[in-house]
C-alpha cells in the first residue's frame, strides 16, 4: 500500500512517514498543496493524509479538486483547529475522515488502517484470504499455515515482503507487473533496480511455497488460486 502525506510541518511529516514506513507502507511526503495535488494526480495512491493549512493550495481545495476530477482515493484530513466548522468543511469537500492536531500516532495508524480496510470492503475484498493451507490476514498482517481454528504455524514476513504479497493478493489470479508492484510498495525516493521485486518474490516463495507465485514471462507475476 502506498500513501502520500501532504503536510508542511516538516518534522511532523517526516516522523509520520517514518512510522508508517515501519508499518510496511510505502510513503511519499510533500510539503506543499499544489505539489500534493500533482503527485496525487500522477500516482495511484492507496490513501492520502492531507493537512488543511498548506502553502501553494490549501487542503480543502486539494481534496475538492481531486474529487471533482473523479479520484476516489481515501483522504484523511489533518485539522489544526479544534472546531466543528473545520470538520464539517473537510467532510464536505469529500474527505473520508479527519483528525484534529495534536493527535497520537497510534490513533493516526488506526485511522489509516480503518480507511484502507473500509475501501477493501467497498471493493468486496475481505481482509482474510485463504490460499490452500495458508491463511493471510491483511488487517492483522499475519500469515498462518495450517488449520486456522487449530492455531496453525505463523510464518514471519518482513513488512516489505507482506506488502508485495498483498499487492498480488488484491489481484489474485491476474498478472501483476513488476512496475505495478513497485508503484504500490516502494516510494518515489526509490531509484534502484526494479528487479528488487524479484528478490522479494523469491523470499516469499521460499517462505510460503514455490508454487504460490507464478512468473509470467515478460509480464509479471500471478498469485495462483488453489482449487
Ligand atoms: Ca499546515
CSV table of C-alpha atoms and ligand atoms in Angstrom, one decimal, residues 7-9 51 53-54 101, ligand 1:
chain,number,residue,atom,x,y,z
A,7,UNK,CA,2.0,18.3,5.4
A,8,UNK,CA,4.1,21.5,5.6
A,9,UNK,CA,5.3,20.9,9.2
A,51,UNK,CA,-3.1,18.8,6.1
A,53,UNK,CA,-3.3,24.8,6.1
A,54,UNK,CA,-0.7,24.4,3.4
A,101,UNK,CA,-4.0,18.1,15.9
B,1,LIG,CA1,0.0,23.2,8.0
